[in-house]
Short mmCIF file of C-alpha atoms in Angstrom, two decimals:
data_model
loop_
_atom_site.label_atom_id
_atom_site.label_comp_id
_atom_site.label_asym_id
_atom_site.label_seq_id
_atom_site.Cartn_x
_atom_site.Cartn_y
_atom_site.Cartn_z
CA UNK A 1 2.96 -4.74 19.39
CA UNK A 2 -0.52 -4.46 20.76
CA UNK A 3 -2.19 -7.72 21.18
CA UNK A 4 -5.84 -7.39 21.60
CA UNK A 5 -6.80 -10.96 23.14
CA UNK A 6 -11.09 -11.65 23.37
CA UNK A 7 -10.11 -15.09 23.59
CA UNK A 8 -12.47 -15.98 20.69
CA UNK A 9 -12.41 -15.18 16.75
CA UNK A 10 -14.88 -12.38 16.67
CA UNK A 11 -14.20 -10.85 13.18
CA UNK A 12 -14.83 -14.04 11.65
CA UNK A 13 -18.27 -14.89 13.98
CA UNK A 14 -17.47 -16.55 17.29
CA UNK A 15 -15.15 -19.29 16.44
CA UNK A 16 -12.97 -20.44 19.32
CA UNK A 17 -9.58 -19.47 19.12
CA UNK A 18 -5.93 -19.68 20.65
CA UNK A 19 -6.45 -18.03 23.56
CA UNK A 20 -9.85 -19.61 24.52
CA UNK A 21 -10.02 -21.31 27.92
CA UNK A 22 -10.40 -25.39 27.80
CA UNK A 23 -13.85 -26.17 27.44
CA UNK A 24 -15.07 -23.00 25.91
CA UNK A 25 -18.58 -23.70 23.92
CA UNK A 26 -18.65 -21.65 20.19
CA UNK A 27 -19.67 -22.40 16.69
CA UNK A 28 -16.52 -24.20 15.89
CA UNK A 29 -16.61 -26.20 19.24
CA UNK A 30 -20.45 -27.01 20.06
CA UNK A 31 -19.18 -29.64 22.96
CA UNK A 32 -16.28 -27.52 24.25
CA UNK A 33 -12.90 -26.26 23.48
CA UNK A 34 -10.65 -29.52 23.82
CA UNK A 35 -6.88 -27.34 22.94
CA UNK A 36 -5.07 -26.22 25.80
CA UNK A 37 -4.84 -22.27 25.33
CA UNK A 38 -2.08 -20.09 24.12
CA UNK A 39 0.49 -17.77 26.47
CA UNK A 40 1.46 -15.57 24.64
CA UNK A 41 3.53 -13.65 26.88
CA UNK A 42 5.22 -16.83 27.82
CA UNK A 43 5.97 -16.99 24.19
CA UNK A 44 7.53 -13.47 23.60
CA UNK A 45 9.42 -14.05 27.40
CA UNK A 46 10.97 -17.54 25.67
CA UNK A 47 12.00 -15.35 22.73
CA UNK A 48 13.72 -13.17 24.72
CA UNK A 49 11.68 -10.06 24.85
CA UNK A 50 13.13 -7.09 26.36
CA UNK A 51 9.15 -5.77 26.99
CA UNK A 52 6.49 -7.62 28.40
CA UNK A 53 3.38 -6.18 30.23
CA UNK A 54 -0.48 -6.84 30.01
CA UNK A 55 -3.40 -4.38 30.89
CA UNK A 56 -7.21 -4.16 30.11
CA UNK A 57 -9.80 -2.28 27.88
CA UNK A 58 -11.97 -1.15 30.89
CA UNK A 59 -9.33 0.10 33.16
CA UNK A 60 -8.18 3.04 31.24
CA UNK A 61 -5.82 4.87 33.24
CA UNK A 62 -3.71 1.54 33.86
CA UNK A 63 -4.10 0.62 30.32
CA UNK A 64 -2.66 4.56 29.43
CA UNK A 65 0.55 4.04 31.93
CA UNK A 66 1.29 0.51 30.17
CA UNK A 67 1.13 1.63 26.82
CA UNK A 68 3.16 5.44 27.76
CA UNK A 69 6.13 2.78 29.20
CA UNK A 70 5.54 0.52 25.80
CA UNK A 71 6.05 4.10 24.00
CA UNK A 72 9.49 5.26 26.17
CA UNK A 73 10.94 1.57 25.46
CA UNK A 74 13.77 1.63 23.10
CA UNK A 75 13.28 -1.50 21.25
CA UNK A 76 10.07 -3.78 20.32
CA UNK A 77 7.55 -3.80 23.43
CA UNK A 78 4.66 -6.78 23.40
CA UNK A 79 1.61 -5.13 25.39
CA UNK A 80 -1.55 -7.85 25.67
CA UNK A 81 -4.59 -5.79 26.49
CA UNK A 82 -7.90 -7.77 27.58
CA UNK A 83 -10.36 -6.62 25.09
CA UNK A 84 -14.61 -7.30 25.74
CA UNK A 85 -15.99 -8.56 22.61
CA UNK A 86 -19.45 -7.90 23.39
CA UNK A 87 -21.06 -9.98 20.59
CA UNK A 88 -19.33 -13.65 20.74
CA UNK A 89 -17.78 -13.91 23.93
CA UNK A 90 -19.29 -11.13 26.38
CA UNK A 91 -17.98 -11.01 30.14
CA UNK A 92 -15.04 -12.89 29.42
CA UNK A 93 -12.97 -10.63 31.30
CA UNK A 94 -15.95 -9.32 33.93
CA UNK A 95 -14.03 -10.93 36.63
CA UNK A 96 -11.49 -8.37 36.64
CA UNK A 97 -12.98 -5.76 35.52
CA UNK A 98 -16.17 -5.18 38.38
CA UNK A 99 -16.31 -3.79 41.10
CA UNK A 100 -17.57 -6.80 43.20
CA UNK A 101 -14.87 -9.25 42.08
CA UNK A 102 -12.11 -6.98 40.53
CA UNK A 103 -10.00 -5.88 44.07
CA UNK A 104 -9.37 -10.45 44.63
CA UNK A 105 -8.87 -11.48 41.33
CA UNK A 106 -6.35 -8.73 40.02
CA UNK A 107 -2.83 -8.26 40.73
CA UNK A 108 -1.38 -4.59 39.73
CA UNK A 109 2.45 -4.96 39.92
CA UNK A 110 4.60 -2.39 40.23
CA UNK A 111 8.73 -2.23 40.36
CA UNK A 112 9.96 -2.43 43.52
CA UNK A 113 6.77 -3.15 45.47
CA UNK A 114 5.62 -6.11 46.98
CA UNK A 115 2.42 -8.23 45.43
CA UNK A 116 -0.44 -7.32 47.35
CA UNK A 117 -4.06 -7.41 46.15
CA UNK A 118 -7.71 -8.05 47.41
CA UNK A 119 -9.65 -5.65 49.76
CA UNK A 120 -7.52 -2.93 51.31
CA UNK A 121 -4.16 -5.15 50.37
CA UNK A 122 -5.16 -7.86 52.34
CA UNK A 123 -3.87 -10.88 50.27
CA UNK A 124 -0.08 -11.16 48.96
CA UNK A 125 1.93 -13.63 46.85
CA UNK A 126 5.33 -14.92 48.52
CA UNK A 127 7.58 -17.63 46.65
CA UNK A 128 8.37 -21.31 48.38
CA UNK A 129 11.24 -21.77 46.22
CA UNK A 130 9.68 -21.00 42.83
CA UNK A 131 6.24 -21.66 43.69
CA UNK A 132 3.53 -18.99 44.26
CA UNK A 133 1.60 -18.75 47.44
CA UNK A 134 -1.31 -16.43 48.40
CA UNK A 135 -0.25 -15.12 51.66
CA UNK A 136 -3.50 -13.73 54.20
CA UNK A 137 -2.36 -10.85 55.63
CA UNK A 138 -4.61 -10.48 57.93
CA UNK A 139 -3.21 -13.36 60.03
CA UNK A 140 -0.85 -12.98 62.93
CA UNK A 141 1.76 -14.69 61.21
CA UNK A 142 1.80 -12.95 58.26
CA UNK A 143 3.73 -9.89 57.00
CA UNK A 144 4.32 -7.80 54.22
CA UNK A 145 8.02 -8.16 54.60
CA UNK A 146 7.55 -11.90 53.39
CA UNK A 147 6.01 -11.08 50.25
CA UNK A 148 7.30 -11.13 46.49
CA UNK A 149 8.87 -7.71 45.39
CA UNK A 150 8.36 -6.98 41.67
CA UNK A 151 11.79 -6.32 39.68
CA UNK A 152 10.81 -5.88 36.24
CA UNK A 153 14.77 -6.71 35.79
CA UNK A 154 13.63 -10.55 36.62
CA UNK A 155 13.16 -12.73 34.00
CA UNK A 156 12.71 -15.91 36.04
CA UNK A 157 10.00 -13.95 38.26
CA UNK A 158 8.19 -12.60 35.08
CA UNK A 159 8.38 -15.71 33.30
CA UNK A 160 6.24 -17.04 36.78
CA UNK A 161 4.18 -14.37 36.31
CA UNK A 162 2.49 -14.73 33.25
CA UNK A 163 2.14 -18.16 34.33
CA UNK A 164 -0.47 -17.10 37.07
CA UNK A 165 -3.97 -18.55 35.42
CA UNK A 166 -5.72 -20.08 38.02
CA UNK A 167 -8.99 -20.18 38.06
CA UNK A 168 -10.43 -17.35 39.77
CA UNK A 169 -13.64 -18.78 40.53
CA UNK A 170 -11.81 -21.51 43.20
CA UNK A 171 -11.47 -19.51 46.18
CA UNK A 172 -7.51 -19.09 47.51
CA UNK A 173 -6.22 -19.35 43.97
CA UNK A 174 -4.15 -16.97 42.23
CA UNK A 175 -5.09 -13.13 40.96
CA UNK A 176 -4.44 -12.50 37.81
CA UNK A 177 -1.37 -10.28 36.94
CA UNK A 178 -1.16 -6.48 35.07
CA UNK A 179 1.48 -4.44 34.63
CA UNK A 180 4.68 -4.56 33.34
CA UNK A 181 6.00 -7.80 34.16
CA UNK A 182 10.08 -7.64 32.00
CA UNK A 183 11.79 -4.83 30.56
CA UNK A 184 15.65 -4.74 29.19
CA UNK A 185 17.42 -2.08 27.77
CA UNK A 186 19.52 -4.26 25.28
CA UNK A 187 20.77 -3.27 22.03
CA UNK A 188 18.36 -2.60 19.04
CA UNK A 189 19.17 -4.47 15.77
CA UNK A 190 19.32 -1.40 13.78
CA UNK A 191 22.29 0.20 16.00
CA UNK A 192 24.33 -2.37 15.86
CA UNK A 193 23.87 -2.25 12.05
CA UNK A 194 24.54 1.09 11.57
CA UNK A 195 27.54 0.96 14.18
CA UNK A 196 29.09 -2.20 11.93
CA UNK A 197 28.33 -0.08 8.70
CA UNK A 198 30.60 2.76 10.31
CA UNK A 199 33.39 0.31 11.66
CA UNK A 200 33.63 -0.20 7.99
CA UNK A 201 33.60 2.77 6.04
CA UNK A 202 36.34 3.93 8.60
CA UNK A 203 38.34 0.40 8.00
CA UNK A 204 37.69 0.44 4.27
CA UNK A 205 36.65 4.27 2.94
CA UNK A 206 32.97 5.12 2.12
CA UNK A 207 33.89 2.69 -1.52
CA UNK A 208 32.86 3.20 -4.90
CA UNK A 209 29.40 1.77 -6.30
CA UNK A 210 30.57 1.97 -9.88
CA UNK A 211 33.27 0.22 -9.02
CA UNK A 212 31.34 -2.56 -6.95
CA UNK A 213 29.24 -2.71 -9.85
CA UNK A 214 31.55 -3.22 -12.55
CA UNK A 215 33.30 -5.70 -10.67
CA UNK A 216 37.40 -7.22 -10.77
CA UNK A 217 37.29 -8.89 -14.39
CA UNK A 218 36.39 -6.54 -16.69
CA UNK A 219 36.87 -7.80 -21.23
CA UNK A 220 37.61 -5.19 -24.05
CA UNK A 221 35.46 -6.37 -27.37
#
């Protein structure tokens, strides 16, 4: 499933929509957005996805990496991809996505490596309890051995994850996350279907459709 999020209603002409940020100004919402937006990855994680990630139009090669691991997963894989919509809600993303201001507001997880972001690594995330803090690593007391290491395997640490929505635009807060954030190899629906189909026809025989058909009672006219 590839959810391409504007975070307005551009087919239909620049109404606001789920995803819009609190306060956003559009045709439907002249004085501001007033509904708190929409996670859907925090959605899919409360469903109990087995494949969660996000990536973004204008970082190709990332976006291509994402959607070859959505490919390989066995199973349903929900991939959110930051989409420009150039028309009703232009530079939505730009934050992320330039040069200037991409390196401290983006967080590139990947498994097994601690969260580091910002110029030349210089920022990190580490957890007080379940809480995320941006660490400075560029302080004396600070190391790289106290940050956050991605597991994909971590549902409580992905479900933080997609959580991370601070505004960028106040200072020390919190990059934004891409990557794959959960991934389970569990069971797909149509195995276990097909597996209880065979349990049967071994139990019972393959059966006879005429016979299913006509049924027990049968009447002679």
């Amino acid at each position: 499933v590839l959810m391409f999020n504007n975070e307005i209603y551009g087919l239909t002409k620049g109404q606001y929509s789920p995803t819009s940020p609190l306060g956003k100004v559009a045709k439907s919402t002249p004085m501001g957005s007033v509904d708190h937006p929409f996670n859907p990855l925090a959605l899919c994680l409360g469903a109990d996805s087995t494949f969660v990630a996000r990536s973004m139009d204008r970082d190709p090669i990332h976006l291509r990496e994402v959607l070859k691991r959505a490919h390989e997963h066995k199973g349903t894989s929900m991939v959110e991809i930051y989409q420009n919509c150039n028309v009703f809600n232009d530079g939505a993303f730009e934050v992320f996505t330039e040069k200037g201001t991409k390196k401290i507001n983006t967080l590139f997880v990947e498994q097994g490596k601690p969260l580091t972001f910002g110029e030349n690594g210089s920022k990190g995330i580490k957890l007080d309890g379940f809480k995320p803090v941006v660490v400075d690593l560029t302080l004396t007391n600070a190391s790289v051995n106290d940050l956050w290491i991605h597991d994909e395997t971590d549902q409580v640490k992905a479900n933080i994850l997609v959580r991370f929505f601070n505004n960028p635009s106040t200072g020390n807060a919190l990059p934004r996350p891409f990557g794959v954030f959960y991934k389970e190899d569990r069971f797909c629906y149509e195995d276990a279907l097909n597996a209880q189909i065979q349990e049967a026809i071994v139990a019972k025989g393959k059966g006879d459709l005429d016979a299913i058909i006509r049924g027990k009672n049968t009447w002679t006219i």
